[in-house]
PDB file of C-alpha atoms in Angstrom:
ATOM      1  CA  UNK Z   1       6.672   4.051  27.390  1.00  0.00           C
ATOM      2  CA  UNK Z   2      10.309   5.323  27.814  1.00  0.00           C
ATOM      3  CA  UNK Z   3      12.749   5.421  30.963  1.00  0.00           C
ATOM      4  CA  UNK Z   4      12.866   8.973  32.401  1.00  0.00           C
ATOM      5  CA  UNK Z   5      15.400  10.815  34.235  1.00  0.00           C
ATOM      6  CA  UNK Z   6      19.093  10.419  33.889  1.00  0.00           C
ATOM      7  CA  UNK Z   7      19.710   8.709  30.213  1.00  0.00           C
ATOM      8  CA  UNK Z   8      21.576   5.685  30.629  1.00  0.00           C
ATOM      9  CA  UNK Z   9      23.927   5.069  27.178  1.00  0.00           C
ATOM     10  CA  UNK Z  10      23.880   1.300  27.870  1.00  0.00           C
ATOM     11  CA  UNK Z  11      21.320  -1.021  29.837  1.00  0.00           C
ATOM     12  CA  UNK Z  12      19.551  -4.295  29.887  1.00  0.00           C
ATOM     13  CA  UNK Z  13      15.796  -4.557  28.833  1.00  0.00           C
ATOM     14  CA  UNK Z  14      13.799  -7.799  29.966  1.00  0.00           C
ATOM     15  CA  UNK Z  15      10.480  -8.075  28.506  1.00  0.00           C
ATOM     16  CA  UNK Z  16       8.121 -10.684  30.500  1.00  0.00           C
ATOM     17  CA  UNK Z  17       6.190 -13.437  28.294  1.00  0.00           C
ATOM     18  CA  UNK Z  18       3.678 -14.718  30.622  1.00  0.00           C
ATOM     19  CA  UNK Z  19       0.828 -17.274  30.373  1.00  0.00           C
ATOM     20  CA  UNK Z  20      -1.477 -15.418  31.940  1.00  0.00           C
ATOM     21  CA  UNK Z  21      -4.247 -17.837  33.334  1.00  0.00           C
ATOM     22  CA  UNK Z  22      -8.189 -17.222  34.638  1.00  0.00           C
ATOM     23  CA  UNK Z  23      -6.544 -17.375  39.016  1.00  0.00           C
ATOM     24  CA  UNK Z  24      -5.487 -13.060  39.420  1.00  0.00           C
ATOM     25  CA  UNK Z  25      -3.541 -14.302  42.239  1.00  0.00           C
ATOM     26  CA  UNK Z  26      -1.348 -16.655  40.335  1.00  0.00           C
ATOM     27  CA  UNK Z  27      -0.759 -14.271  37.743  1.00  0.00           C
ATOM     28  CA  UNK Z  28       0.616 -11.865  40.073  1.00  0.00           C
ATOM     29  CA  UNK Z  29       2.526 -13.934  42.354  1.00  0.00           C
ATOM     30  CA  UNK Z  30       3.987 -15.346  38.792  1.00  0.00           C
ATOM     31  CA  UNK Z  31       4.951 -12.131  37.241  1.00  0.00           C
ATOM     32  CA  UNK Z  32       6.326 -10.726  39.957  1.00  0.00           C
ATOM     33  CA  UNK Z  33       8.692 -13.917  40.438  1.00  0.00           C
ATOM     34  CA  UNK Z  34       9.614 -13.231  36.491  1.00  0.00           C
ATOM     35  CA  UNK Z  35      10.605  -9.828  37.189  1.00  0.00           C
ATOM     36  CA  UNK Z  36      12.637 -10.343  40.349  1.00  0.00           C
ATOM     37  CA  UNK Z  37      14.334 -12.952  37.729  1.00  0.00           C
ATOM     38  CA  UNK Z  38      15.339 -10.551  35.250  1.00  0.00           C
ATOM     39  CA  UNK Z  39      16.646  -8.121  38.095  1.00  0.00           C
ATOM     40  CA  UNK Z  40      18.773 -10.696  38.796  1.00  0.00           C
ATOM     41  CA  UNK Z  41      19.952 -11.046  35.462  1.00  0.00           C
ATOM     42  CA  UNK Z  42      20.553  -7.402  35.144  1.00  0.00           C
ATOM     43  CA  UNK Z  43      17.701  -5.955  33.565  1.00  0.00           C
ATOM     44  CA  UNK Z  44      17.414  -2.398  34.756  1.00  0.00           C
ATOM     45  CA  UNK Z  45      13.816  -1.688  32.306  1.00  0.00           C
ATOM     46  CA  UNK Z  46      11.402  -4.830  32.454  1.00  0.00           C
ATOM     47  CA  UNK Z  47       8.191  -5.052  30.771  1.00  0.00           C
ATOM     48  CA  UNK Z  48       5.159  -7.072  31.653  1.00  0.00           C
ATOM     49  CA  UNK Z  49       2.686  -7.743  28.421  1.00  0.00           C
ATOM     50  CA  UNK Z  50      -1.151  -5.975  28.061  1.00  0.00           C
ATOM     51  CA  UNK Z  51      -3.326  -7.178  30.262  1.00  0.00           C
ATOM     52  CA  UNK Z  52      -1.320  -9.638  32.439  1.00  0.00           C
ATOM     53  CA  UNK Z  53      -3.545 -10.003  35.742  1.00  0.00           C
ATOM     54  CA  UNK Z  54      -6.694 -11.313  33.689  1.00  0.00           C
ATOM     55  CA  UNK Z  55      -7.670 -13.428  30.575  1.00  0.00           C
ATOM     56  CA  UNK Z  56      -7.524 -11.111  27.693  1.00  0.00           C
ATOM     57  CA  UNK Z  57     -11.650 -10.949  26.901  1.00  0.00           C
ATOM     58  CA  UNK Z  58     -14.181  -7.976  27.043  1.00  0.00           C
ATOM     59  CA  UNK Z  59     -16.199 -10.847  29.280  1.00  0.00           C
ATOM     60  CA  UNK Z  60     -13.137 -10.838  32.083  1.00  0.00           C
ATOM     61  CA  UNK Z  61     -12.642  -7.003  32.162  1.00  0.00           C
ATOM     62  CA  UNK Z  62     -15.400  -6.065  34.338  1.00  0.00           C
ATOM     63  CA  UNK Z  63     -15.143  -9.035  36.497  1.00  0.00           C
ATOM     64  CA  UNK Z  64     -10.946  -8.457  36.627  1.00  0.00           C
ATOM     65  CA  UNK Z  65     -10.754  -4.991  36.982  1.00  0.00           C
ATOM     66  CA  UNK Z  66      -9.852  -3.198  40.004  1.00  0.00           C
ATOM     67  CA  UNK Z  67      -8.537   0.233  41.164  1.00  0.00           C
ATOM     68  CA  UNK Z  68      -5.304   2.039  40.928  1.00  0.00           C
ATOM     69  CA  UNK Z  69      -3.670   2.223  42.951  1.00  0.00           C
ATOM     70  CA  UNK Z  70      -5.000  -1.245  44.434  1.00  0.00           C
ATOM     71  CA  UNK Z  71      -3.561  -5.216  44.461  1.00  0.00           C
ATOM     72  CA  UNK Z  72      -1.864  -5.328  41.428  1.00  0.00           C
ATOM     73  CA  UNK Z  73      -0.198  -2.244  41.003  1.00  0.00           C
ATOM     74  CA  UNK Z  74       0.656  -2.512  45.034  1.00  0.00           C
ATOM     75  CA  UNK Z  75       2.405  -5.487  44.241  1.00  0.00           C
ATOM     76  CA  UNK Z  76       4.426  -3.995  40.915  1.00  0.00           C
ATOM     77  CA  UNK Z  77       5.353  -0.896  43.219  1.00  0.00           C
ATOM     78  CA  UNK Z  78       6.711  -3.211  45.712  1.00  0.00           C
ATOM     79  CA  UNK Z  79       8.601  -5.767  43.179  1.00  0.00           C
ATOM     80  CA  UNK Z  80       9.877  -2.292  41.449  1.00  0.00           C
ATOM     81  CA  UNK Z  81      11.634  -1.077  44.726  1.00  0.00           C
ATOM     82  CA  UNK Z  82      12.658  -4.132  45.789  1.00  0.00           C
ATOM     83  CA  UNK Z  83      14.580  -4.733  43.041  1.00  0.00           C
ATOM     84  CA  UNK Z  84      15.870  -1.085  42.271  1.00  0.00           C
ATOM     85  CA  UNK Z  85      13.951  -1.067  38.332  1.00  0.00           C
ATOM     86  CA  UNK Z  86      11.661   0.660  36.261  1.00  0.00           C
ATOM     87  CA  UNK Z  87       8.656  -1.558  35.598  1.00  0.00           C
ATOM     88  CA  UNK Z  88       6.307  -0.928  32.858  1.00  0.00           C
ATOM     89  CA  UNK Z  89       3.291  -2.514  34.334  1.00  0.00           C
ATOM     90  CA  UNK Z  90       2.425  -4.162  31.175  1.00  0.00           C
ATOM     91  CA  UNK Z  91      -1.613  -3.434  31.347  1.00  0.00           C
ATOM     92  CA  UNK Z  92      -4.610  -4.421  33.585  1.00  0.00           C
ATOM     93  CA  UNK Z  93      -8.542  -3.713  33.187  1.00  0.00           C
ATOM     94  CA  UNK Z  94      -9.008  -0.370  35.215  1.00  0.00           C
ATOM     95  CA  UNK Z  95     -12.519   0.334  36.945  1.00  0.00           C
ATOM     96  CA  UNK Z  96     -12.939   4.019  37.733  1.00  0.00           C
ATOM     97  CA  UNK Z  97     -16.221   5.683  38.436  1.00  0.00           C
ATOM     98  CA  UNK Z  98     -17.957   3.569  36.742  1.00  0.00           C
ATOM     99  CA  UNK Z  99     -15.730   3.093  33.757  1.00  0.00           C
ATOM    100  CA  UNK Z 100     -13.898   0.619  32.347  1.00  0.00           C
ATOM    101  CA  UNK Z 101     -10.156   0.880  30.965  1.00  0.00           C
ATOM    102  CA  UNK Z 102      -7.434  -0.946  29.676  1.00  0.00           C
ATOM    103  CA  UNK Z 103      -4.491   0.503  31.704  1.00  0.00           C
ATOM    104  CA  UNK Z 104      -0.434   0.717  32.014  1.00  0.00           C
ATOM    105  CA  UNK Z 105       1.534   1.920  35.059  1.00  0.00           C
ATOM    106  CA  UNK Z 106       4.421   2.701  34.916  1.00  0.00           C
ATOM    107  CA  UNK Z 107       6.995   2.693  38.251  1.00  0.00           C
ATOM    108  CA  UNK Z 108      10.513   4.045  39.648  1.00  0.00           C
ATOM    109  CA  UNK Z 109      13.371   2.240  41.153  1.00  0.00           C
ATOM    110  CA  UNK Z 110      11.870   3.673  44.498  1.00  0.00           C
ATOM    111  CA  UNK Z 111       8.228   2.067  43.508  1.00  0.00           C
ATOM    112  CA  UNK Z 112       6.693   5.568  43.177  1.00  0.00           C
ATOM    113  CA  UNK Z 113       4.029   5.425  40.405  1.00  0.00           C
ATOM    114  CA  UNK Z 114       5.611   7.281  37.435  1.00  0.00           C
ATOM    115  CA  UNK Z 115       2.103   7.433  35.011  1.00  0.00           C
ATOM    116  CA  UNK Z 116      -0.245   5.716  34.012  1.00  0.00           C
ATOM    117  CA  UNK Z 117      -1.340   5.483  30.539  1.00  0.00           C
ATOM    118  CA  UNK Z 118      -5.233   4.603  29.380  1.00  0.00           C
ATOM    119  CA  UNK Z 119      -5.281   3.344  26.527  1.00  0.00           C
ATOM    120  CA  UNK Z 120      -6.456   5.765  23.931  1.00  0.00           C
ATOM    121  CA  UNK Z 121      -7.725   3.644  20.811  1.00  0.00           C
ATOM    122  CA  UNK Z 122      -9.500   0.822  21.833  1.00  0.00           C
ATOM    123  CA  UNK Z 123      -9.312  -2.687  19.150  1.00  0.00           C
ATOM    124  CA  UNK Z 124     -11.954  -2.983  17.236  1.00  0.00           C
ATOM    125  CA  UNK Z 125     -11.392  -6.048  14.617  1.00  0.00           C
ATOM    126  CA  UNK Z 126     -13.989  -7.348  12.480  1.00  0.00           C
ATOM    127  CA  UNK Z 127     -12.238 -10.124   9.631  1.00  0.00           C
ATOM    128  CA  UNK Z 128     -14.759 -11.988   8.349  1.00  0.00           C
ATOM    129  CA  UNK Z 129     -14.006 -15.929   8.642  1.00  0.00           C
ATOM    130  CA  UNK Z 130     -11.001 -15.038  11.087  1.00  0.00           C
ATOM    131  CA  UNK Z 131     -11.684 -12.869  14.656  1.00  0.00           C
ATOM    132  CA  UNK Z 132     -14.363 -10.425  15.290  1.00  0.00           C
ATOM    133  CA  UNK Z 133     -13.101  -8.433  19.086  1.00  0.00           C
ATOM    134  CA  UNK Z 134     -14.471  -5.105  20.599  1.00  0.00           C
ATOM    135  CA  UNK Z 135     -12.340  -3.913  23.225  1.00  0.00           C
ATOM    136  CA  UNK Z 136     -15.330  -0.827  22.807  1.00  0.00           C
ATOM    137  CA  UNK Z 137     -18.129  -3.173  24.205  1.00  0.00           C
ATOM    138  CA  UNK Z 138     -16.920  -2.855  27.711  1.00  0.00           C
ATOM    139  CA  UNK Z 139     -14.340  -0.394  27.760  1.00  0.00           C
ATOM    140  CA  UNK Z 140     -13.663   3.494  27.229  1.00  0.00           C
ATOM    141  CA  UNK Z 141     -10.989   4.829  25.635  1.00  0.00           C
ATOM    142  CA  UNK Z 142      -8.627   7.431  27.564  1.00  0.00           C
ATOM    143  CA  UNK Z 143      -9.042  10.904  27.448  1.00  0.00           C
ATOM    144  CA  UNK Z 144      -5.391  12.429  27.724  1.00  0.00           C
ATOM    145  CA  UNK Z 145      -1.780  11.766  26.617  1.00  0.00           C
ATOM    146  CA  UNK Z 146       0.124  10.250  29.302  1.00  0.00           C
ATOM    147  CA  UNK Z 147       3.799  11.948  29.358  1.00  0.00           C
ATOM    148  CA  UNK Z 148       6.674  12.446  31.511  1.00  0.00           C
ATOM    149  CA  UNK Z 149      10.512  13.647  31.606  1.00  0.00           C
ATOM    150  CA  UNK Z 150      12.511  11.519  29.106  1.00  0.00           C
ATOM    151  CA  UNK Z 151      16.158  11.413  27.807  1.00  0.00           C
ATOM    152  CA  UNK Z 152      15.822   7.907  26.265  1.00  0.00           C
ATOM    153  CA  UNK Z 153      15.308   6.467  22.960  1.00  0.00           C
ATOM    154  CA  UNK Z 154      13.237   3.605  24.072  1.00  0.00           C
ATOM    155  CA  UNK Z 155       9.488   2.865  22.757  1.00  0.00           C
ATOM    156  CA  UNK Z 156       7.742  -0.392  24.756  1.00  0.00           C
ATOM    157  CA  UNK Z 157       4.303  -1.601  23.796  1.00  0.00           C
ATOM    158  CA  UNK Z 158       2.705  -4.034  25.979  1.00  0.00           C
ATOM    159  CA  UNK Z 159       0.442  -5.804  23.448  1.00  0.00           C
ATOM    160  CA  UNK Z 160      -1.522  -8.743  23.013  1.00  0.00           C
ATOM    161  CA  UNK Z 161      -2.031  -9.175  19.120  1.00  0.00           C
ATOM    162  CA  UNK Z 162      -3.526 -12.665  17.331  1.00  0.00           C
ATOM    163  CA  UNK Z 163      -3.100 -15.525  15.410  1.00  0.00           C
ATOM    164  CA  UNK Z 164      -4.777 -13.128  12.561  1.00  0.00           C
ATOM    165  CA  UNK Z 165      -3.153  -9.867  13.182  1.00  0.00           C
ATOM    166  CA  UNK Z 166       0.196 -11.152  14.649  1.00  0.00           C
ATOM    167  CA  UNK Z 167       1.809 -12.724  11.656  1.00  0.00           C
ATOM    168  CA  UNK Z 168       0.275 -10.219   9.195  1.00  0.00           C
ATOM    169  CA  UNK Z 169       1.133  -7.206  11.559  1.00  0.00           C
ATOM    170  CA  UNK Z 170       3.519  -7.330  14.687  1.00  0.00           C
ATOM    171  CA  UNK Z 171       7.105  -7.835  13.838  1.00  0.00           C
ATOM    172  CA  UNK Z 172       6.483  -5.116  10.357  1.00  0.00           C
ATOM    173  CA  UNK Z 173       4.837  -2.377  13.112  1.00  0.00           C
ATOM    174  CA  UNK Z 174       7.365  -2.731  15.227  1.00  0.00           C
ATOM    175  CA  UNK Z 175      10.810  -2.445  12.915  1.00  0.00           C
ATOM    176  CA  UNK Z 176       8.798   0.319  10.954  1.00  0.00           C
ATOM    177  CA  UNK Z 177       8.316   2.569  14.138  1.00  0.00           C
ATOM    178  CA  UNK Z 178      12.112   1.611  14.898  1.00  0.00           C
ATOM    179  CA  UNK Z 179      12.755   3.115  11.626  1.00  0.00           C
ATOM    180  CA  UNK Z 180      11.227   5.797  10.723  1.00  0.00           C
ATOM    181  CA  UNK Z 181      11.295   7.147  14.251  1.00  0.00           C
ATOM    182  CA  UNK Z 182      15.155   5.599  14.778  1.00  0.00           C
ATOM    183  CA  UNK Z 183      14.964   4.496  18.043  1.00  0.00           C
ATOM    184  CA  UNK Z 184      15.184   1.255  20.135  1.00  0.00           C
ATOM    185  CA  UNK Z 185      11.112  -0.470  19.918  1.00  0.00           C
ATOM    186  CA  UNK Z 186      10.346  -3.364  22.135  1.00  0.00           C
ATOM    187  CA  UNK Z 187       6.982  -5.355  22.306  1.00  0.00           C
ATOM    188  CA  UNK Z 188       5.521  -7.689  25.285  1.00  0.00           C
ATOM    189  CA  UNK Z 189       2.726 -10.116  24.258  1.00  0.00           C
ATOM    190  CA  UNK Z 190       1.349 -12.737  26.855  1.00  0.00           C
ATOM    191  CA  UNK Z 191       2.496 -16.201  25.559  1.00  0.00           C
ATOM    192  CA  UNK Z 192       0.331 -18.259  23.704  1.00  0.00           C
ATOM    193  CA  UNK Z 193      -2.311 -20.557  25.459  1.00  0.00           C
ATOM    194  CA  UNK Z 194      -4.391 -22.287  22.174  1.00  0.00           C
ATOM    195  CA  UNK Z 195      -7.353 -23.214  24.631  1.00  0.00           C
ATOM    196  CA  UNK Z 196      -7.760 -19.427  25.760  1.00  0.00           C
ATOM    197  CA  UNK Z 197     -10.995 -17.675  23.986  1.00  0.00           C
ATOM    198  CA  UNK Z 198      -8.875 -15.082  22.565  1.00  0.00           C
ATOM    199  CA  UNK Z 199      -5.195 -16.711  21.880  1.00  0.00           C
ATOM    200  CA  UNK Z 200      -2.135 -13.940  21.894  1.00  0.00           C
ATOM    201  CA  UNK Z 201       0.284 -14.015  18.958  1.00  0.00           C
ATOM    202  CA  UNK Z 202       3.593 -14.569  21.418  1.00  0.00           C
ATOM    203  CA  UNK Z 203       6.809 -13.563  19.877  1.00  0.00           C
ATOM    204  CA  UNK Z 204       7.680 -10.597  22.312  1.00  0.00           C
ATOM    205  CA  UNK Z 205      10.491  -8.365  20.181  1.00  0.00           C
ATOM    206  CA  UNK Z 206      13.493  -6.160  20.717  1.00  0.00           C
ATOM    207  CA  UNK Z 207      14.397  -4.394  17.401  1.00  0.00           C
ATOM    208  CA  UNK Z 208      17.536  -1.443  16.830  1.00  0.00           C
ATOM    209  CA  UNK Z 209      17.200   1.949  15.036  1.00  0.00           C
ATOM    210  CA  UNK Z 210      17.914   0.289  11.694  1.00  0.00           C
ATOM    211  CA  UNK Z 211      15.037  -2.039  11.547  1.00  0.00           C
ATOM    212  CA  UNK Z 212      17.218  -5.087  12.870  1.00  0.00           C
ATOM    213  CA  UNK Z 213      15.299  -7.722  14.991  1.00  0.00           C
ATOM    214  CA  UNK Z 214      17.979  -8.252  18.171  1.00  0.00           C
ATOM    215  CA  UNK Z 215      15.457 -10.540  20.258  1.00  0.00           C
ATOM    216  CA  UNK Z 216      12.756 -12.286  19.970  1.00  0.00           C
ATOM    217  CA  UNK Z 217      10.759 -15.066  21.677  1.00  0.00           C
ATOM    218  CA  UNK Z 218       8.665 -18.025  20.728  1.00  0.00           C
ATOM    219  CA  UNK Z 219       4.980 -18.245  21.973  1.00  0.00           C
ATOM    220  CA  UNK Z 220       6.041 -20.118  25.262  1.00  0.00           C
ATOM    221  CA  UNK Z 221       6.688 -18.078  28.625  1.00  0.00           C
ATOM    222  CA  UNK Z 222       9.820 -17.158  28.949  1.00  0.00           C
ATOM    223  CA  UNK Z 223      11.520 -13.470  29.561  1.00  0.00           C
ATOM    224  CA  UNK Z 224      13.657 -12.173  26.573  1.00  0.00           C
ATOM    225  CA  UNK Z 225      16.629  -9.875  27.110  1.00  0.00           C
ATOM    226  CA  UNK Z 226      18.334  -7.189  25.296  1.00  0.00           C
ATOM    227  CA  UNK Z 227      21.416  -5.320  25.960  1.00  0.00           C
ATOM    228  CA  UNK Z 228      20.886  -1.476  24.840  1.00  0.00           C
ATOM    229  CA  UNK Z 229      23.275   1.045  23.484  1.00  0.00           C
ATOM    230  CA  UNK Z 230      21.964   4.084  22.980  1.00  0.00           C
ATOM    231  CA  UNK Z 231      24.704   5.472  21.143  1.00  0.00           C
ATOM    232  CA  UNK Z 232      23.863   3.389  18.560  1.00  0.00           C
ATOM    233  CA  UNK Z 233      20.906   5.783  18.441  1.00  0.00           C
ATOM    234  CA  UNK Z 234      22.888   9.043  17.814  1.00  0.00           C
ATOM    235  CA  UNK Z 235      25.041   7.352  15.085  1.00  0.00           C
ATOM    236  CA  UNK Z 236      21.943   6.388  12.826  1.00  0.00           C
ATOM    237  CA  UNK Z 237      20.466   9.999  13.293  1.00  0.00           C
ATOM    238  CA  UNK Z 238      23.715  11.488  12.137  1.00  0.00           C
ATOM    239  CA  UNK Z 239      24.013   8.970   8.952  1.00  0.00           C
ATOM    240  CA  UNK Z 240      20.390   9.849   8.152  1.00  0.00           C
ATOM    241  CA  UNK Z 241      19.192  12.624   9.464  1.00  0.00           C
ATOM    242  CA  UNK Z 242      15.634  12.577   8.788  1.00  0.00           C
ATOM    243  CA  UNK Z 243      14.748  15.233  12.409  1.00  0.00           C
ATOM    244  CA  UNK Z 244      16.929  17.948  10.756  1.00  0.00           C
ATOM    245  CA  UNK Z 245      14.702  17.389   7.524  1.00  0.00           C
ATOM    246  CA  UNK Z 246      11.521  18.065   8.738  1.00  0.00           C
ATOM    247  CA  UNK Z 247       9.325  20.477   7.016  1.00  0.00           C
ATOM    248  CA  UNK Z 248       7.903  22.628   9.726  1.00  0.00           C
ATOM    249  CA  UNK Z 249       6.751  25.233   7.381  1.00  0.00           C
ATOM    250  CA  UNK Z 250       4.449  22.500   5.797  1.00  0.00           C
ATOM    251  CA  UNK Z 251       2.859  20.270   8.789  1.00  0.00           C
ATOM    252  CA  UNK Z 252       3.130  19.955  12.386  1.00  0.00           C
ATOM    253  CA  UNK Z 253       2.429  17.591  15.052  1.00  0.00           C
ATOM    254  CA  UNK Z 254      -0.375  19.402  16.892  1.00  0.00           C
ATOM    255  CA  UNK Z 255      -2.238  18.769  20.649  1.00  0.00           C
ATOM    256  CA  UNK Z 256      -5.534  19.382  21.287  1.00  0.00           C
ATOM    257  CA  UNK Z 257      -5.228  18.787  25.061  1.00  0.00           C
ATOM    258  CA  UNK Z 258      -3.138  19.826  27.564  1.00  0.00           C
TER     259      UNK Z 258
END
């Protein structure tokens, strides 16, 4: 997810680390209260984590999932404009004729719904001895690319990765997209909760265009900030300018779907 419209060369990014808990209610009325927080800090891009309105579990989906628009994403619409942000919507379980989805929204200082993004490759993990989850047992996978206009360097992943995948997997993912793609990459995870069925890895991360980890939490809530310079963005792609380098004439980055 990226900021569109105007680029702005320096902001604040606040990604939310909430304990998400089995009441919807509370975890709404709580994340909302976290972003109006890092408003008031002066974040100007906040991030809620994957799935924050329901226990992370292919048996909560169904029972959690609701429409959008509808109660949760009213209520992000209404914190965005209140506070004058963009909010990535982290993700909730979608229900759409029928379906099932594991969905982000995305809004606009003025709360108007920007996208919304279904998740297109659903986790799968079988590690013998470890964790066996099928985000496939309950829900689809989106059909389409979810885009929009951009002029900022800025990747965000709401994710909710584990004990077995987390240390093995999250921080190298994210500095290797910042690299080889040299741009800004943030992650939101839920915080930890050891008692929950399927226990998030934490450690929400801010990392620069050279690989370098700028902010990261623990596995408590909490909301972690970053301060963002985009032109820190142009100088890397001048030292190394990998985009000028590309071989066009040998592979391209092709869409099957409009």
């Amino acid at each position: 997810m990226v900021l569109p419209g105007r680029a702005m060369a320096t902001f604040r990014l606040a990604l939310i680390q909430l304990q998400v808990s089995s009441i919807k209610s509370d975890n709404l009325t709580r994340a909302c209260g976290l972003v109006r927080k890092a408003a008031a800090q002066g974040a100007k891009i906040v991030s809620l984590p994957e799935c924050f309105n329901s226990p992370y579990g292919t048996n909560y989906f169904p029972e959690y999932a609701e429409k959008i628009p509808g109660e949760s994403t009213q209520k992000l619409s209404e914190v965005a404009k209140e506070c004058s942000i963009y909010l990535i919507g982290g993700s909730i379980p979608e229900e759409d004729s029928g379906k099932l989805y594991n969905t982000c929204a995305m809004f606009g200082p003025d709360g108007a719904l920007l996208v919304k993004h279904r998740k297109l490759h659903l986790f799968d993990i079988d590690v013998p001895g470890k964790i066996t989850f099928q985000e496939s047992k309950t829900l689809s996978p989106g059909d389409s690319f979810s885009t929009f206009e951009t002029r900022c360097q800025l990747l965000v992943y709401p994710g909710a990765f584990n004990l077995t995948t987390g240390p093995a997997h999250w921080e190298l993912l994210q500095r290797g997209r910042a690299v080889d793609n040299q741009v800004y990459v943030a992650t939101a995870s839920p915080a930890r909760d050891d008692k929950a069925s399927y226990v998030a890895w934490g450690h929400s991360t801010v990392v620069n265009p050279w690989g370098e980890v700028l902010a990261k939490a623990g596995t408590e809530e909490t909301i972690v900030y970053s301060d963002i310079d985009l032109k820190k963005v142009t100088e890397i792609r001048q030292q190394i300018p990998i985009f000028n380098q590309k071989r066009s004439d040998l592979y391209s980055v092709e869409a099957k779907k409009p």
